[in-house]
Each structure stands twice: as C-alpha cells, then as structure tokens.
Short mmCIF file of C-alpha atoms in Angstrom, two decimals:
data_model
loop_
_atom_site.label_atom_id
_atom_site.label_comp_id
_atom_site.label_asym_id
_atom_site.label_seq_id
_atom_site.Cartn_x
_atom_site.Cartn_y
_atom_site.Cartn_z
CA UNK A 8 0.00 0.00 0.00
CA UNK A 9 1.60 3.26 -1.10
CA UNK A 10 -0.65 5.59 0.90
CA UNK A 11 -0.31 9.03 -0.63
CA UNK A 12 1.95 9.81 -3.56
CA UNK A 13 2.85 13.26 -4.80
CA UNK A 14 4.51 14.35 -8.01
CA UNK A 15 6.83 15.88 -8.82
CA UNK A 16 9.20 15.56 -5.87
CA UNK A 17 10.62 18.96 -6.67
CA UNK A 18 10.27 21.56 -9.39
CA UNK A 19 11.83 24.85 -10.39
CA UNK A 20 9.37 27.03 -12.25
CA UNK A 21 9.56 30.38 -14.00
CA UNK A 22 7.17 33.04 -12.76
CA UNK A 23 4.01 33.25 -14.83
CA UNK A 24 4.03 29.57 -15.78
CA UNK A 25 1.19 27.21 -15.03
CA UNK A 26 1.91 24.21 -12.81
CA UNK A 27 -0.12 21.29 -11.53
CA UNK A 28 0.96 19.34 -8.48
CA UNK A 29 -0.40 15.83 -8.42
CA UNK A 30 -1.68 13.90 -5.43
CA UNK A 31 -3.04 10.36 -5.42
CA UNK A 32 -4.14 8.22 -2.49
CA UNK A 33 -4.98 4.54 -2.48
CA UNK A 34 -6.66 4.40 0.91
CA UNK A 35 -10.16 5.29 -0.37
CA UNK A 36 -10.29 8.22 2.00
CA UNK A 37 -13.15 10.62 1.47
CA UNK A 38 -11.39 13.82 2.48
CA UNK A 39 -8.24 15.31 0.98
CA UNK A 40 -6.27 18.45 1.70
CA UNK A 41 -3.49 20.64 0.35
CA UNK A 42 -1.15 22.46 2.72
CA UNK A 43 1.88 24.62 2.16
CA UNK A 44 4.76 24.65 4.60
CA UNK A 45 6.88 27.74 5.07
CA UNK A 46 9.65 28.26 7.59
CA UNK A 47 8.33 29.53 10.89
CA UNK A 48 4.71 29.30 9.80
CA UNK A 49 4.01 25.60 10.10
CA UNK A 50 1.50 24.17 7.65
CA UNK A 51 -1.31 26.28 6.26
CA UNK A 52 -4.36 24.90 4.52
CA UNK A 53 -4.79 25.91 0.88
CA UNK A 54 -7.83 23.92 -0.26
CA UNK A 55 -9.70 20.86 0.89
CA UNK A 56 -12.25 18.38 -0.37
CA UNK A 57 -14.59 16.54 1.96
CA UNK A 58 -15.68 14.13 -0.75
CA UNK A 59 -15.35 13.58 -4.48
CA UNK A 60 -17.04 16.35 -6.43
CA UNK A 61 -16.74 18.97 -3.70
CA UNK A 62 -13.98 21.40 -2.77
CA UNK A 63 -13.51 24.26 -0.36
CA UNK A 64 -11.14 27.10 0.37
CA UNK A 65 -8.69 26.99 3.21
CA UNK A 66 -6.63 29.63 4.90
CA UNK A 67 -4.48 30.66 1.91
CA UNK A 68 -6.36 29.80 -1.32
CA UNK A 69 -5.44 32.78 -3.52
CA UNK A 70 -3.53 31.81 -6.66
CA UNK A 71 -4.43 28.13 -6.34
CA UNK A 72 -7.24 25.94 -7.64
CA UNK A 73 -8.18 22.31 -7.10
CA UNK A 74 -10.50 19.72 -8.51
CA UNK A 75 -11.79 16.41 -7.19
CA UNK A 76 -13.12 14.35 -10.06
CA UNK A 77 -12.75 11.06 -8.19
CA UNK A 78 -11.88 9.73 -4.75
CA UNK A 79 -8.23 9.04 -5.38
CA UNK A 80 -6.90 12.19 -7.06
CA UNK A 81 -6.68 15.77 -5.85
CA UNK A 82 -4.50 17.95 -8.11
CA UNK A 83 -3.45 21.46 -7.12
CA UNK A 84 -2.97 24.01 -9.92
CA UNK A 85 -1.07 27.26 -9.89
CA UNK A 86 -2.49 29.15 -12.86
CA UNK A 87 0.29 31.73 -13.02
CA UNK A 88 3.05 31.07 -10.53
CA UNK A 89 4.60 33.87 -8.47
CA UNK A 90 7.75 33.78 -6.32
CA UNK A 91 5.70 33.92 -3.10
CA UNK A 92 4.38 30.50 -3.98
CA UNK A 93 7.83 29.04 -3.42
CA UNK A 94 7.15 26.50 -0.70
CA UNK A 95 6.87 22.84 0.17
CA UNK A 96 3.44 21.50 -0.63
CA UNK A 97 1.88 18.60 1.22
CA UNK A 98 -1.17 16.62 0.27
CA UNK A 99 -3.08 14.78 3.00
CA UNK A 100 -6.13 12.60 3.30
CA UNK A 101 -8.42 11.44 6.08
CA UNK A 102 -10.96 8.67 6.30
CA UNK A 103 -13.62 10.58 8.17
CA UNK A 104 -13.34 8.59 11.38
CA UNK A 105 -14.30 10.32 14.62
CA UNK A 106 -11.00 12.16 14.78
CA UNK A 107 -10.43 12.66 11.04
CA UNK A 108 -6.79 11.70 11.45
CA UNK A 109 -4.84 12.99 8.50
CA UNK A 110 -2.13 11.12 6.66
CA UNK A 111 0.43 13.03 4.66
CA UNK A 112 2.27 12.55 1.42
CA UNK A 113 6.03 13.10 1.07
CA UNK A 114 5.67 16.63 -0.27
CA UNK A 115 6.62 18.62 -3.36
CA UNK A 116 9.29 21.28 -3.11
CA UNK A 117 8.43 24.10 -5.52
CA UNK A 118 10.68 27.02 -6.36
CA UNK A 119 9.29 29.88 -8.42
CA UNK A 120 11.90 32.18 -9.92
CA UNK B 25 -11.40 29.84 14.86
CA UNK B 26 -8.90 27.57 16.50
CA UNK B 27 -5.19 28.29 16.89
CA UNK B 28 -2.10 26.51 18.15
CA UNK B 29 0.98 27.94 19.80
CA UNK B 30 4.27 26.13 20.12
CA UNK B 31 6.35 28.56 22.16
CA UNK B 32 9.69 26.83 21.64
CA UNK B 33 11.09 27.24 18.13
CA UNK B 34 14.19 25.19 18.84
CA UNK B 35 15.16 22.82 21.67
CA UNK B 36 18.44 20.99 22.26
CA UNK B 37 18.65 18.02 24.63
CA UNK B 38 21.29 15.43 25.36
CA UNK B 39 20.74 11.87 24.31
CA UNK B 40 19.13 9.97 27.17
CA UNK B 41 17.65 13.08 28.74
CA UNK B 42 13.94 13.61 29.12
CA UNK B 43 11.98 15.81 26.72
CA UNK B 44 8.90 17.96 26.93
CA UNK B 45 7.61 19.96 23.96
CA UNK B 46 4.95 22.52 24.72
CA UNK B 47 1.71 23.06 22.87
CA UNK B 48 -1.13 25.41 23.74
CA UNK B 49 -4.34 25.64 21.78
CA UNK B 50 -7.28 27.94 21.51
CA UNK B 51 -10.66 26.44 20.75
CA UNK B 52 -14.13 26.95 22.14
CA UNK B 53 -14.86 23.33 22.85
CA UNK B 54 -12.93 20.14 23.41
CA UNK B 55 -10.75 19.72 20.35
CA UNK B 56 -9.09 16.85 18.63
CA UNK B 57 -5.34 17.17 19.27
CA UNK B 58 -2.45 15.69 17.35
CA UNK B 59 1.31 15.55 17.39
CA UNK B 60 3.17 14.94 14.15
CA UNK B 61 6.88 14.51 13.53
CA UNK B 62 8.75 15.51 10.40
CA UNK B 63 12.24 14.27 9.66
CA UNK B 64 14.35 16.36 7.27
CA UNK B 65 13.05 16.14 3.73
CA UNK B 66 10.16 13.92 4.73
CA UNK B 67 6.42 14.21 5.14
CA UNK B 68 4.60 14.31 8.45
CA UNK B 69 4.14 11.18 10.51
CA UNK B 70 1.46 10.91 13.18
CA UNK B 71 2.89 10.36 16.66
CA UNK B 72 -0.31 10.35 18.68
CA UNK B 73 -3.74 11.88 18.98
CA UNK B 74 -6.30 12.77 21.62
CA UNK B 75 -9.98 12.47 20.99
CA UNK B 76 -11.65 11.78 24.31
CA UNK B 77 -11.32 9.69 27.43
CA UNK B 78 -7.99 9.21 29.15
CA UNK B 79 -6.11 12.49 29.03
CA UNK B 80 -2.72 10.76 28.90
CA UNK B 81 -2.17 9.45 25.40
CA UNK B 82 0.49 6.99 24.35
CA UNK B 83 1.99 7.16 20.91
CA UNK B 84 4.64 5.59 18.76
CA UNK B 85 8.38 5.71 19.40
CA UNK B 86 7.89 5.98 23.17
CA UNK B 87 6.17 9.37 23.09
CA UNK B 88 3.22 10.40 25.22
CA UNK B 89 1.15 13.55 25.59
CA UNK B 90 -1.19 14.84 28.24
CA UNK B 91 -4.31 16.87 27.55
CA UNK B 92 -4.91 19.48 30.24
CA UNK B 93 -8.16 21.27 29.65
CA UNK B 94 -7.57 23.82 32.40
CA UNK B 95 -4.32 24.91 30.78
CA UNK B 96 -5.42 24.45 27.16
CA UNK B 97 -2.28 22.41 26.68
CA UNK B 98 -1.23 19.19 25.01
CA UNK B 99 2.46 18.80 25.81
CA UNK B 100 4.51 16.02 24.27
CA UNK B 101 6.91 14.04 26.45
CA UNK B 102 9.51 11.33 26.17
CA UNK B 103 11.44 9.98 29.17
CA UNK B 104 14.68 9.26 27.30
CA UNK B 105 15.53 10.85 23.98
CA UNK B 106 17.37 8.97 21.24
CA UNK B 107 19.53 10.57 18.57
CA UNK B 108 16.99 9.44 15.97
CA UNK B 109 14.37 11.67 17.58
CA UNK B 110 16.02 14.74 16.10
CA UNK B 111 13.32 16.22 13.87
CA UNK B 112 10.66 18.89 13.76
CA UNK B 113 7.52 18.37 15.81
CA UNK B 114 4.15 19.86 15.04
CA UNK B 115 1.14 20.13 17.30
CA UNK B 116 -2.22 20.41 15.55
CA UNK B 117 -5.82 20.94 16.54
CA UNK B 118 -8.90 19.72 14.70
CA UNK B 119 -12.34 21.18 15.15
CA UNK B 120 -15.24 18.89 15.87
CA UNK B 121 -17.95 21.13 14.62
CA UNK B 122 -16.92 22.57 11.28
CA UNK B 123 -17.55 21.33 7.80
CA UNK B 124 -13.98 21.89 6.80
CA UNK B 125 -12.44 19.11 8.87
CA UNK B 126 -8.92 20.41 8.38
CA UNK B 127 -6.19 20.78 10.96
CA UNK B 128 -4.66 23.95 12.30
CA UNK B 129 -0.95 23.53 12.92
CA UNK B 130 1.48 25.22 15.23
CA UNK B 131 4.68 26.65 13.77
CA UNK B 132 6.71 23.68 14.92
CA UNK B 133 9.55 22.93 17.35
CA UNK B 134 12.86 21.75 16.00
CA UNK B 135 14.54 19.21 18.27
CA UNK B 136 18.28 18.76 18.23
CA UNK B 137 19.83 15.85 20.14
CA UNK B 138 23.39 16.12 21.41
CA UNK B 139 25.48 12.97 21.86
#
C-alpha cells in the first residue's frame, strides 16, 4: 500500500508559468487536503475536499485551484506562478473517522523564480 | 477559529535526557489534538492523537502527551531521547464542529539531540 503519492518531488518554475501538483491516495479516503509549509509558519491549509465532487477554500487559497473528479486524485494548480508560492506542498487525506486523522504525502518542493 | 501555539522554536537536549515539547491551543470546545513529527526532507508522521477519554495518550516511538483542559495544553513528552528523535515536531488541533475538517498547525519545534 503506497498511501499518498505526490509528483513531482521537486520543481523549479519560471514566474508566470502554469503548474499542476499531483496527489493520489490509495486508501479510499473521502477527504483530501493541500497544505503549504513555510519556515516559521508551520502548515497552512490551501484547499480541501470533503468528498469527491466537492472542494472548499482553506486559509491561503489565492492563486491556487483544485478539482476532485474522483476519490483518489486531488491535483493542485497554480495558474500563473509567483515567487511567493515558493514553498513545500503537502497533500493529505483522512478517512472521516471520529478524529479525522490525516495522513500526509512526502511533499513537493516548488521554487518559483 | 482555533489556533495553536508552540512557544519553543528550537530545543536541544542530550541523548538519554527527558523531553517535553509545549503546545497550547485555543478552541471553544474540546478539540481533537495531534502531534506529528517531520524528519528532514520527509512528510509528516502521526505520533499520537487525543480524541476523548484518558487524558494521557500513548503514541509511537515511546512518546506520550497529556491533555490538560484547564491549561489548554497538550504537551509532548519522552522519558529518554534517542539521537533518531532529532526532527521537527508539530502540534495540531482539529475542530469537531466545522464542515472543513482540516487541521490547524502550530509553527513547529525543531529538536536537536546532542550525543
């Protein structure tokens, strides 16, 4: 069981370019999340999806979009990347148990120049 | 809205010494509480969680945490630290009554272990 996979592992991107970060889980979890991690700020929620076909905005959604066409995949798109989006991005999922424990992918390190 | 404070940005302990990492939360009701650990270049791994019941929670790798409602705290402890425990530790709070079901994280505490 792989759990959560993310691709790419790392990417250097020119400002203004479009980029999609991929996230796939094989645990059949209903809920999925995207966080960004920045030094000294911990993890901040970008977007979430409680179930396939639905999405919602988190704490820092501007400049990002998501879709949830099926249970397993939850891609994050930067339509026109800016340097402030340089960060490490983590995808997570939860199975909706009483505590909604979240399980994290290995992350994608993105640098926008 | 909930929030989490980890007052110690960086802690250094000697191998074999005891450890306590502090976490304070703000939430209007009884929250879900989590501790995650992140090794360099890795994702986050769940150490333990509190949902209800016994306020002393046991986790993996010999860690435990105690929920103290009166102090709004959920401090992480380990009686004897190993060099492999060097990592960054995140406390997180989950809300029971929102549709978003996401976690709010503290800013993390980096643990360094001296030989």
